[in-house]
Coordinates of C-alpha atoms and ligand atoms in Angstrom, one line a residue:
M1 CA 124.8 72.9 103.0
C2 CA 127.2 71.2 100.6
G3 CA 130.9 70.7 101.3
I4 CA 133.8 71.8 99.1
V5 CA 137.5 70.8 99.2
G6 CA 140.3 72.0 97.0
Y7 CA 144.0 71.1 96.8
I8 CA 147.1 72.4 95.1
G9 CA 150.5 70.8 95.7
D10 CA 152.6 67.8 94.7
G11 CA 150.4 65.2 96.3
N12 CA 147.7 63.1 94.7
A13 CA 144.9 65.7 94.5
S14 CA 142.1 63.3 93.8
D15 CA 142.8 61.1 96.9
I16 CA 143.3 64.1 99.1
I17 CA 140.1 65.7 98.0
I18 CA 137.9 62.6 98.2
E19 CA 139.3 61.9 101.7
G20 CA 138.4 65.5 102.6
L21 CA 135.0 65.2 101.1
K22 CA 134.2 62.2 103.3
K23 CA 134.8 64.3 106.4
L24 CA 132.3 66.8 105.0
E25 CA 129.6 64.3 104.1
Y26 CA 127.6 65.6 107.1
R27 CA 127.0 68.8 105.1
G28 CA 125.2 67.0 102.3
Y29 CA 125.5 63.6 100.7
D30 CA 123.1 63.2 97.7
S31 CA 125.9 63.4 95.1
S32 CA 129.5 64.3 94.8
G33 CA 132.2 65.0 92.3
I34 CA 135.8 66.1 91.5
A35 CA 137.5 68.2 88.9
I36 CA 141.2 67.4 88.4
Y37 CA 143.7 69.2 86.2
K38 CA 145.4 66.7 83.9
N39 CA 147.6 67.1 80.8
G40 CA 146.4 70.6 79.9
K41 CA 142.7 69.8 80.5
I42 CA 140.2 69.6 83.4
E43 CA 138.6 66.2 83.9
V44 CA 135.3 66.2 85.8
H45 CA 133.8 63.1 87.4
K46 CA 130.5 63.4 89.3
Y47 CA 127.9 61.0 90.4
K48 CA 124.6 60.8 92.2
G49 CA 124.7 59.1 95.6
R50 CA 127.2 58.8 98.3
I51 CA 130.9 59.6 98.0
A52 CA 131.6 55.9 97.8
N53 CA 130.1 55.9 94.3
L54 CA 132.6 58.6 93.2
E55 CA 135.5 56.9 94.9
A56 CA 134.7 53.6 93.1
A57 CA 134.2 55.3 89.8
V58 CA 137.6 57.0 89.8
A59 CA 139.6 54.2 91.5
N60 CA 141.5 53.3 88.4
E61 CA 141.9 56.8 86.9
H62 CA 145.5 57.5 88.0
F63 CA 145.2 61.2 87.6
N64 CA 148.8 61.9 88.8
S65 CA 147.8 65.5 89.4
G66 CA 148.3 67.9 92.2
V67 CA 145.5 70.4 91.4
G68 CA 141.8 69.8 91.9
I69 CA 138.5 70.7 93.6
G70 CA 135.7 68.5 94.9
H71 CA 132.1 68.8 96.2
T72 CA 129.6 66.8 98.3
R73 CA 126.0 68.1 97.6
W74 CA 122.8 68.7 99.4
A75 CA 120.4 69.6 96.5
T76 CA 118.7 73.0 96.4
H77 CA 118.2 73.7 92.7
G78 CA 117.7 70.6 90.7
A79 CA 117.2 67.0 92.0
P80 CA 120.2 64.9 92.9
S81 CA 121.6 63.5 89.7
D82 CA 124.9 63.1 87.9
V83 CA 124.4 66.2 85.8
N84 CA 123.3 68.4 88.7
A85 CA 126.2 67.2 90.8
H86 CA 129.2 69.6 91.1
P87 CA 131.8 70.5 89.8
H88 CA 130.2 72.6 87.0
S89 CA 132.1 73.9 83.9
N90 CA 132.0 76.7 81.4
T91 CA 131.2 75.9 77.7
D92 CA 134.8 75.0 76.6
H93 CA 135.4 73.1 79.9
S94 CA 138.5 75.2 80.7
I95 CA 137.0 76.3 84.0
A96 CA 135.5 74.2 86.8
I97 CA 133.9 75.3 89.9
V98 CA 132.4 73.9 93.1
H99 CA 129.9 76.0 95.2
N100 CA 128.3 75.8 98.6
G101 CA 125.4 78.2 99.0
I102 CA 122.7 79.7 96.8
I103 CA 122.9 82.2 94.0
E104 CA 119.7 84.2 94.5
N105 CA 119.7 86.0 91.1
Y106 CA 120.6 82.9 89.1
V107 CA 117.4 82.9 87.0
E108 CA 118.1 86.5 85.9
L109 CA 121.8 85.6 85.2
R110 CA 120.9 82.4 83.4
E111 CA 118.5 84.2 81.1
W112 CA 121.0 86.9 80.4
L113 CA 123.7 84.4 79.6
I114 CA 121.4 82.5 77.3
R115 CA 119.9 85.6 75.6
E116 CA 123.0 87.8 75.3
H117 CA 125.8 85.2 75.0
G118 CA 124.1 82.1 73.6
I119 CA 125.3 80.0 76.5
V120 CA 123.8 76.5 76.6
F121 CA 123.1 75.2 80.1
V122 CA 123.3 71.5 80.9
S123 CA 122.1 71.4 84.5
E124 CA 119.2 72.8 86.5
T125 CA 121.5 74.2 89.2
D126 CA 122.1 77.8 90.2
T127 CA 125.8 77.1 90.4
E128 CA 126.3 76.6 86.7
V129 CA 125.8 80.3 86.1
I130 CA 129.0 80.9 88.1
A131 CA 131.1 78.7 85.8
H132 CA 129.7 80.4 82.7
L133 CA 130.2 83.9 84.2
I134 CA 133.8 83.2 84.9
G135 CA 134.2 81.7 81.5
L136 CA 132.6 84.7 79.9
Y137 CA 134.9 87.2 81.7
Y138 CA 138.1 85.1 81.3
D139 CA 140.7 86.9 79.3
G140 CA 143.9 85.4 80.5
D141 CA 143.5 86.5 84.1
L142 CA 141.5 84.1 86.3
V143 CA 141.5 86.3 89.4
D144 CA 140.1 89.2 87.4
A145 CA 137.4 86.9 85.8
V146 CA 136.4 85.6 89.3
Y147 CA 136.1 89.2 90.6
K148 CA 133.9 90.2 87.7
A149 CA 131.7 87.2 88.0
V150 CA 131.2 87.7 91.7
D151 CA 130.2 91.3 91.1
K152 CA 127.2 90.0 89.2
M153 CA 126.2 87.4 91.8
R154 CA 123.7 87.9 94.7
G155 CA 123.3 85.3 97.4
A156 CA 125.6 83.1 99.5
Y157 CA 128.6 81.3 98.2
G158 CA 131.8 79.5 99.2
I159 CA 133.4 78.7 95.8
G160 CA 136.5 76.9 94.6
V161 CA 137.7 77.5 91.0
I162 CA 140.4 76.0 88.8
C163 CA 141.3 76.7 85.2
S164 CA 143.2 74.6 82.7
K165 CA 144.9 77.7 81.3
E166 CA 146.3 78.6 84.8
P167 CA 146.9 75.3 86.4
D168 CA 149.3 76.8 89.0
K169 CA 146.3 78.5 90.8
L170 CA 143.3 77.5 92.9
I171 CA 140.9 80.4 93.7
A172 CA 138.3 80.5 96.4
V173 CA 135.7 83.2 97.4
R174 CA 133.6 83.4 100.4
K175 CA 130.3 85.2 101.1
D176 CA 128.0 83.9 103.8
S177 CA 129.1 80.3 103.4
P178 CA 132.0 79.0 105.4
L179 CA 135.4 78.7 104.0
V180 CA 138.8 77.9 105.5
V181 CA 142.3 77.6 104.0
G182 CA 144.7 75.0 105.1
L183 CA 148.4 75.9 105.1
G184 CA 150.7 73.0 104.2
E185 CA 154.4 72.6 103.3
G186 CA 154.6 73.0 99.5
C187 CA 150.8 72.5 99.3
N188 CA 147.7 74.4 100.3
F189 CA 144.0 73.5 100.7
I190 CA 140.5 75.0 100.8
A191 CA 137.5 73.5 102.6
S192 CA 134.1 74.3 104.0
D193 CA 135.1 73.0 107.4
I194 CA 138.3 72.2 109.3
P195 CA 137.8 68.4 109.7
A196 CA 138.4 68.0 106.0
L197 CA 141.9 69.2 106.4
L198 CA 143.0 67.8 109.7
K199 CA 144.9 64.8 108.3
H200 CA 147.2 67.2 106.5
V201 CA 147.4 70.6 108.3
R202 CA 146.8 72.3 111.7
S203 CA 147.4 75.9 110.5
I204 CA 144.4 77.5 109.1
Y205 CA 143.2 80.8 107.7
L206 CA 139.6 81.6 108.6
I207 CA 138.3 83.4 105.5
E208 CA 136.0 86.4 106.0
N209 CA 133.0 87.5 104.0
N210 CA 133.7 89.0 100.6
E211 CA 137.3 87.8 100.5
T212 CA 139.0 86.1 97.6
V213 CA 141.9 83.7 98.1
V214 CA 144.5 82.9 95.6
L215 CA 146.4 79.7 96.4
T216 CA 149.5 78.3 94.7
K217 CA 151.4 75.4 96.0
N218 CA 153.8 77.6 97.9
D219 CA 151.7 80.7 98.7
V220 CA 148.3 81.9 99.8
K221 CA 147.1 85.5 99.4
I222 CA 143.8 86.9 100.6
Y223 CA 142.2 89.9 99.0
N224 CA 139.2 92.0 100.0
A225 CA 136.3 93.1 97.8
D226 CA 138.4 96.1 96.6
R227 CA 141.2 93.7 95.5
K228 CA 143.5 94.9 98.2
E229 CA 145.6 92.2 100.0
V230 CA 144.7 91.6 103.6
K231 CA 146.7 89.9 106.3
R232 CA 145.3 87.2 108.4
D233 CA 146.5 85.5 111.6
V234 CA 147.0 81.8 111.5
F235 CA 144.5 79.8 113.5
H236 CA 146.1 76.7 115.1
V237 CA 143.7 73.8 115.5
T238 CA 144.1 72.1 118.9
W239 CA 141.8 69.1 118.6
D240 CA 143.0 66.1 116.7
E241 CA 141.7 64.0 113.9
D242 CA 140.5 61.2 116.2
A243 CA 137.9 63.5 117.6
A244 CA 136.3 63.3 114.2
E245 CA 136.5 59.5 114.0
K246 CA 133.9 56.9 115.1
D247 CA 136.3 55.2 117.5
G248 CA 134.7 51.7 117.4
Y249 CA 131.1 52.9 117.7
D250 CA 128.7 51.8 115.0
H251 CA 127.7 55.4 114.4
F252 CA 128.8 58.9 115.2
M253 CA 125.5 59.6 116.8
L254 CA 126.1 56.8 119.4
K255 CA 129.6 57.9 120.0
E256 CA 128.4 61.5 120.5
I257 CA 125.7 60.3 122.9
Y258 CA 128.4 58.6 125.0
E259 CA 130.6 61.7 124.9
Q260 CA 128.1 63.8 126.8
P261 CA 129.4 63.3 130.3
K262 CA 132.8 64.6 129.1
G263 CA 131.3 67.4 127.1
L264 CA 129.2 68.6 130.1
Y265 CA 132.1 68.3 132.5
E266 CA 134.3 70.4 130.2
T267 CA 131.6 73.0 129.5
L268 CA 130.9 73.4 133.2
N269 CA 134.4 73.2 134.7
R270 CA 136.1 75.5 132.2
R271 CA 133.8 78.2 133.5
L272 CA 134.1 77.6 137.2
D273 CA 136.8 78.9 139.6
E274 CA 137.8 77.0 142.7
N275 CA 135.0 78.6 144.7
G276 CA 132.3 77.6 142.3
M277 CA 132.0 81.1 140.8
I278 CA 131.4 81.4 137.1
K279 CA 134.2 83.0 135.2
L280 CA 133.5 84.5 131.9
D281 CA 137.1 84.7 130.5
G282 CA 136.9 86.9 127.5
I283 CA 133.1 87.6 127.8
S284 CA 132.6 91.2 128.8
L285 CA 129.1 91.2 130.4
T286 CA 129.4 93.5 133.4
K287 CA 126.9 94.2 136.1
E288 CA 126.2 97.5 134.5
D289 CA 125.5 95.8 131.1
L290 CA 123.2 93.3 132.8
E291 CA 121.3 96.0 134.6
K292 CA 120.8 97.9 131.3
F293 CA 119.0 95.0 129.6
N294 CA 115.3 94.9 129.9
K295 CA 114.8 91.9 127.8
V296 CA 116.6 88.8 126.5
Y297 CA 115.8 87.4 123.1
I298 CA 116.9 83.8 122.3
V299 CA 116.9 82.8 118.7
A300 CA 118.0 79.4 117.2
C301 CA 116.8 76.6 114.9
G302 CA 115.9 72.9 115.5
T303 CA 117.6 71.3 118.4
A304 CA 119.4 74.5 119.4
Y305 CA 115.9 76.2 119.6
H306 CA 114.9 73.5 122.1
A307 CA 117.9 74.4 124.2
G308 CA 116.6 77.9 124.0
L309 CA 113.2 76.8 125.4
V310 CA 115.0 75.6 128.5
G311 CA 117.1 78.7 128.5
K312 CA 114.0 80.9 128.6
Y313 CA 112.6 79.0 131.6
I314 CA 115.8 79.1 133.6
I315 CA 116.9 82.7 132.8
E316 CA 113.5 84.0 133.7
K317 CA 113.6 82.0 136.9
L318 CA 117.1 82.8 138.1
A319 CA 117.8 86.2 136.5
K320 CA 114.3 87.7 136.7
I321 CA 114.3 89.2 133.2
P322 CA 111.7 88.5 130.5
V323 CA 112.9 86.2 127.8
E324 CA 111.4 86.0 124.3
I325 CA 112.3 83.1 122.1
D326 CA 111.8 82.5 118.4
V327 CA 113.0 80.2 115.7
A328 CA 115.4 82.2 113.5
S329 CA 113.5 81.8 110.3
E330 CA 110.5 83.5 111.8
F331 CA 112.3 86.1 113.9
R332 CA 113.8 87.8 110.8
Y333 CA 110.6 88.5 109.0
R334 CA 108.4 89.9 111.7
D335 CA 110.1 93.1 112.7
P336 CA 110.7 92.0 116.3
F337 CA 111.0 94.5 119.1
V338 CA 114.7 94.6 119.7
D339 CA 116.9 97.6 120.7
D340 CA 120.0 98.5 122.6
R341 CA 118.5 97.3 125.8
T342 CA 118.1 93.7 124.4
L343 CA 120.5 90.9 125.1
F344 CA 120.2 88.7 122.0
I345 CA 121.4 85.1 122.5
A346 CA 122.0 83.1 119.4
I347 CA 122.4 79.3 119.9
S348 CA 124.1 77.3 117.1
Q349 CA 126.2 74.2 117.1
S350 CA 127.7 74.9 113.7
G351 CA 127.7 78.6 113.9
E352 CA 126.9 78.6 110.2
T353 CA 123.1 78.2 110.2
L354 CA 122.0 80.9 107.8
D355 CA 118.7 81.6 109.4
T356 CA 120.4 82.1 112.8
L357 CA 123.1 84.2 111.3
A358 CA 120.6 86.4 109.5
A359 CA 118.6 86.9 112.7
L360 CA 121.7 87.8 114.6
R361 CA 122.6 90.4 112.0
E362 CA 119.0 91.8 112.1
A363 CA 119.3 92.1 115.9
K364 CA 122.7 93.7 115.7
N365 CA 121.4 96.3 113.3
K366 CA 118.8 97.2 115.8
G367 CA 121.4 97.8 118.4
A368 CA 121.1 94.6 120.5
R369 CA 124.1 93.1 122.3
I370 CA 124.9 89.7 120.8
L371 CA 126.0 86.8 122.9
S372 CA 126.2 83.5 121.1
V373 CA 126.4 79.9 122.3
C374 CA 128.4 78.1 119.8
N375 CA 130.4 74.9 119.4
V376 CA 132.5 75.7 116.3
V377 CA 135.4 78.1 117.1
G378 CA 135.8 80.8 114.5
S379 CA 132.4 80.1 112.9
S380 CA 130.4 82.9 111.4
V381 CA 128.0 83.2 114.3
A382 CA 130.9 83.2 116.7
R383 CA 132.8 85.9 114.7
E384 CA 129.8 88.2 114.3
S385 CA 128.9 88.1 118.0
D386 CA 130.0 90.6 120.6
D387 CA 130.7 87.6 123.0
V388 CA 130.8 83.9 122.6
F389 CA 130.0 81.3 125.2
Y390 CA 131.5 78.2 123.7
T391 CA 130.2 74.7 124.3
W392 CA 132.9 72.2 124.8
A393 CA 131.2 69.3 123.0
G394 CA 134.1 68.7 120.5
P395 CA 133.2 68.1 116.9
E396 CA 129.7 66.9 116.3
I397 CA 129.5 64.9 113.1
A398 CA 126.2 63.1 113.2
V399 CA 123.4 65.1 111.6
A400 CA 121.2 64.4 114.7
S401 CA 122.5 66.8 117.4
T402 CA 123.0 65.2 120.8
K403 CA 126.1 66.4 122.7
A404 CA 125.8 69.9 121.3
F405 CA 122.3 70.0 122.8
T406 CA 123.2 69.0 126.3
T407 CA 126.3 71.3 126.3
Q408 CA 124.1 74.2 125.0
L409 CA 121.8 73.4 128.0
M410 CA 124.7 73.6 130.3
C411 CA 125.6 77.1 128.9
M412 CA 122.0 78.2 129.5
Y413 CA 122.2 77.3 133.2
L414 CA 125.6 79.1 133.5
I415 CA 124.3 82.2 131.7
A416 CA 121.2 82.3 133.9
L417 CA 123.2 81.7 137.1
Y418 CA 125.8 84.3 136.1
M419 CA 123.1 86.9 135.3
G420 CA 121.1 86.3 138.5
S421 CA 124.2 86.3 140.8
T422 CA 125.9 89.3 139.1
K423 CA 122.7 91.4 139.3
G424 CA 122.5 90.4 143.0
I425 CA 119.0 89.1 142.8
L426 CA 119.8 85.4 143.2
D427 CA 120.4 84.2 146.7
M428 CA 123.9 82.8 146.9
D429 CA 122.8 79.7 148.7
V430 CA 120.5 78.9 145.8
Y431 CA 123.3 79.7 143.4
H432 CA 125.6 77.2 145.1
R433 CA 122.8 74.6 145.2
Y434 CA 122.5 74.8 141.5
I435 CA 126.3 74.6 141.0
D436 CA 126.4 71.5 143.2
E437 CA 123.6 69.9 141.1
L438 CA 125.3 70.8 137.9
K439 CA 128.6 69.3 139.1
Q440 CA 126.8 66.0 139.7
I441 CA 125.3 65.8 136.2
P442 CA 128.3 64.1 134.4
D443 CA 128.3 61.2 136.8
K444 CA 124.5 60.9 136.9
L445 CA 124.5 60.9 133.1
K446 CA 126.9 58.0 133.1
K447 CA 124.2 56.1 135.2
V448 CA 121.6 57.0 132.6
L449 CA 123.9 55.6 129.9
E450 CA 124.2 52.3 131.8
Q451 CA 120.5 51.8 131.1
A452 CA 121.1 51.6 127.4
G453 CA 120.2 47.9 127.4
N454 CA 116.8 48.6 128.9
V455 CA 116.1 51.3 126.3
M456 CA 117.0 48.9 123.6
E457 CA 114.5 46.4 124.9
I458 CA 111.8 49.1 124.8
A459 CA 112.9 50.1 121.3
K460 CA 112.4 46.4 120.2
D461 CA 108.8 46.5 121.4
F462 CA 107.9 49.7 119.6
Y463 CA 110.1 50.2 116.5
K464 CA 107.4 49.2 114.0
R465 CA 105.0 52.0 115.1
E466 CA 104.4 54.7 112.5
Q467 CA 103.1 57.3 114.9
V468 CA 104.4 58.5 118.3
F469 CA 103.3 61.3 120.6
F470 CA 105.6 63.0 123.2
I471 CA 103.9 64.7 126.1
G472 CA 105.3 66.6 129.1
R473 CA 104.8 69.7 131.2
G474 CA 107.1 72.6 132.1
L475 CA 110.7 71.7 131.3
D476 CA 109.6 68.3 130.2
S477 CA 107.6 69.9 127.5
A478 CA 110.8 71.4 126.0
I479 CA 112.5 68.0 126.1
S480 CA 109.4 66.4 124.5
F481 CA 109.9 68.6 121.5
E482 CA 113.6 67.6 121.3
G483 CA 112.8 63.9 121.8
S484 CA 110.2 64.1 119.1
L485 CA 112.5 65.9 116.6
K486 CA 115.3 63.3 117.3
L487 CA 112.9 60.4 116.6
K488 CA 111.4 61.8 113.4
E489 CA 114.7 62.9 111.8
I490 CA 116.5 59.6 112.1
S491 CA 113.8 57.0 112.1
Y492 CA 111.2 58.8 109.9
I493 CA 108.4 57.9 112.3
N494 CA 105.7 60.5 112.3
S495 CA 106.2 61.9 115.8
F496 CA 104.5 64.9 117.4
A497 CA 105.2 66.6 120.7
I498 CA 102.7 68.6 122.7
A499 CA 102.5 70.2 126.1
A500 CA 100.5 67.5 128.1
G501 CA 98.0 70.1 129.3
E502 CA 97.2 71.0 125.7
L503 CA 96.2 67.5 124.6
K504 CA 92.6 67.9 125.6
H505 CA 92.3 71.0 123.4
G506 CA 92.3 68.9 120.2
T507 CA 95.2 66.5 119.8
I508 CA 93.7 63.9 122.1
A509 CA 91.3 63.2 119.2
L510 CA 94.2 61.3 117.5
I511 CA 94.8 58.9 120.5
E512 CA 93.3 55.5 119.8
Q513 CA 94.0 51.8 120.7
G514 CA 97.7 51.1 120.4
T515 CA 98.9 54.7 119.9
M516 CA 102.3 55.1 121.3
V517 CA 102.8 57.9 123.8
I518 CA 106.1 58.8 125.5
A519 CA 105.2 60.7 128.7
L520 CA 107.9 62.8 130.4
A521 CA 107.1 63.1 134.1
T522 CA 110.3 64.3 135.7
Q523 CA 109.0 67.4 137.4
D524 CA 108.1 66.7 141.0
R525 CA 105.7 69.6 141.3
L526 CA 103.8 68.5 138.1
F527 CA 104.1 64.8 138.7
E528 CA 100.5 64.2 139.7
K529 CA 99.2 66.3 136.9
M530 CA 101.3 64.2 134.4
L531 CA 99.9 61.0 135.9
S532 CA 96.4 62.4 135.1
N533 CA 97.5 63.1 131.6
I534 CA 98.8 59.6 131.2
Q535 CA 95.5 58.2 132.5
E536 CA 93.7 60.3 129.9
V537 CA 95.6 58.8 127.0
K538 CA 95.6 55.3 128.5
A539 CA 91.8 55.5 128.8
R540 CA 91.7 56.0 125.0
G541 CA 93.9 52.9 124.4
A542 CA 97.4 54.4 124.2
T543 CA 100.5 52.4 125.1
V544 CA 102.7 54.6 127.3
I545 CA 106.4 54.8 128.0
G546 CA 106.9 56.9 131.1
L547 CA 110.1 58.8 132.0
A548 CA 110.5 59.8 135.6
K549 CA 112.9 60.3 138.4
E550 CA 114.0 57.3 140.4
G551 CA 111.7 56.9 143.4
N552 CA 108.6 58.2 141.7
V553 CA 107.4 54.6 141.2
D554 CA 103.7 55.6 141.1
I555 CA 104.1 56.0 137.4
E556 CA 104.4 52.2 137.1
Q557 CA 100.7 52.0 137.9
Q558 CA 99.9 54.0 134.7
A559 CA 102.7 53.5 132.2
N560 CA 103.3 50.3 130.3
K561 CA 107.1 50.7 130.6
V562 CA 109.2 53.2 132.6
I563 CA 112.6 54.7 132.1
Y564 CA 114.1 56.3 135.2
I565 CA 116.7 59.1 135.5
P566 CA 118.7 59.7 138.7
D567 CA 117.0 61.9 141.3
C568 CA 118.0 65.6 140.9
M569 CA 116.6 69.1 141.2
D570 CA 113.5 69.6 138.9
E571 CA 115.2 72.5 137.1
V572 CA 118.2 70.4 135.9
T573 CA 116.3 67.3 134.7
P574 CA 116.6 68.3 131.0
L575 CA 120.3 67.5 131.1
L576 CA 119.4 63.9 132.0
S577 CA 116.0 63.2 130.6
V578 CA 116.9 63.9 127.0
V579 CA 119.5 61.2 126.9
P580 CA 117.2 58.1 127.1
L581 CA 115.2 59.8 124.4
Q582 CA 118.3 60.1 122.2
L583 CA 119.1 56.4 122.9
L584 CA 115.5 55.4 122.1
S585 CA 115.6 57.2 118.8
Y586 CA 119.0 55.8 117.9
N587 CA 117.9 52.2 118.7
I588 CA 114.5 52.5 116.9
A589 CA 116.3 54.0 113.8
K590 CA 118.8 51.1 113.9
L591 CA 116.1 48.5 114.2
R592 CA 114.3 50.1 111.2
G593 CA 117.6 49.9 109.2
C594 CA 117.9 53.7 108.8
D595 CA 121.0 55.5 107.8
I596 CA 121.4 57.1 111.3
D597 CA 124.3 59.5 110.8
K598 CA 123.0 60.7 107.4
P599 CA 119.2 60.8 107.5
K600 CA 117.4 61.4 104.2
N601 CA 116.8 65.0 103.0
L602 CA 118.9 66.5 105.9
A603 CA 122.4 68.0 106.3
K604 CA 124.3 68.9 109.4
S605 CA 124.9 72.5 108.5
V606 CA 121.9 74.4 107.1
T607 CA 123.4 77.3 105.1
V608 CA 120.3 78.0 103.0
E609 CA 117.2 79.9 104.0
Ligands
LIG701 O1 124.2 74.2 113.8 P1 122.9 74.6 114.4 O2 122.9 74.3 115.9 O3 122.6 76.1 114.2 O4 121.8 73.8 113.7 C1 120.5 74.0 114.0 C2 119.6 72.9 113.5 O5 119.7 72.8 112.1 C3 120.0 71.5 114.1 O6 119.9 71.6 115.5 C4 119.0 70.4 113.6 O7 117.8 70.6 114.0 C5 119.6 69.0 114.0 N1 119.5 68.2 112.9 C6 118.8 68.4 115.0 O8 119.3 67.2 115.4

């Protein structure tokens, strides 16, 4: 969580940094601040609330400075407040730092700094210890002081440091929190993520763990933990700044919902040859590899985990191999049975989710082969995997994940089809039937999006409810979980998803007159069973919105309102059925006046445990 930006050059550092922070607001947005070198001193300005508060407060400052650092925060230690906002400084305010991550031993370090060195702390943050450590070790050499401070720290950190006594330098360090360096002409940048830099540069260094970067306006040097210089290839960004803009839509979330046909088309077609065969290009999973695996483990968090639920179903069905699935935060702590015959699939949009990354490392240590499904090129998950199956969603900015989810689903189908066909256990007629169905999905999705007006009308009827249940069976159950997560995270409605067949084992006790139930009934072979489940909740007074395939009109007898998706094979319905649920959540949140792209308490990239 949190976003950092730093600049050194001849430009206007404060404007460049604030502009960059706005592109990182998705990483946290409860407070923000900048530290700017000016006339031999470092000036710090930081405020609770959105970056707009910071921007307004410094609008008339005229710093005329080309060196600074900035931060947008998602609070971990200490509530959002002016004083807890970053940057933090040492006692004489000669050093300022910004930090993304968590210092795990900060209590110990804080007590030591107070006891042994009489340091007075002003904030409740873990970060302030870093500023004081660097201040303590500073003896005319900032790089040396940073190395000594880092030696004492445990945890995850991407940090940016400036010092009034060495204003020609900006220093950054990375351990388990993302950090990139932008290479300009007569200026250089640091940031937590590439979009913050796209207005200025396309040439990037991706910084690795335990590396320290020393930036001056004309030079960038990267050093490893042993203080040895390391060389890095330049990464050239191919997507443009517009991809990270709203493009006339009210919210990024809505724009990203509408980008799904394109994202799915790209994710599918970049992996298909002219005969409809899946090409892995750069992924080295051979027939021998696949025959060696006796188990697949899928691990992810949140929405990505829901893509994994569909992945489990489809890989078991098409590739005939047992698939276990777990949320990453649980996987790590239960000594899972993983070995060198396990294919471990990590799914992550950002590629920076700390729980997923830690689970991946755990599986790697146990010998598993790591395949990740990732959206962000060069992210930590991507870099630490043996192979990466990229989603072609483009940058996803809204906190609520939409296009990343559907493109992750597409990857799951492709991985399952590849495994089944390469092992020779999937009939090739069946294989091609699936490919044909997948090829039709982008156009069918456009038809789903044409029903946005209908979904809005439904949202108007229900947006004041405070409790919603999602029910479904089979693949619909996985999409119920995703629909429910989407609704709760952006509208703050208390929503709950359950496999429809499980209702009668307890949860049905909560259904009463007027309870809202969204019933997914897209699976032909389970359709009648779902109609019975709808009847059960209706009998107890529920108001039901049904979701079914076109043609399955019997649902109109049971449900109060129905949303249809185009007819398709049962197995591929998740690619379509989730989209009306995304639109429903979006419209309900909008009617409730919620801050859709930046829901309370959340951040896009969850880099804390
Ligand atoms: O970047 P990741 O895919 O690893 O993120 C995982 C979850 O944090 C993410 O999907 C989260 O649940 C979204 N806010 C859901 O919309």
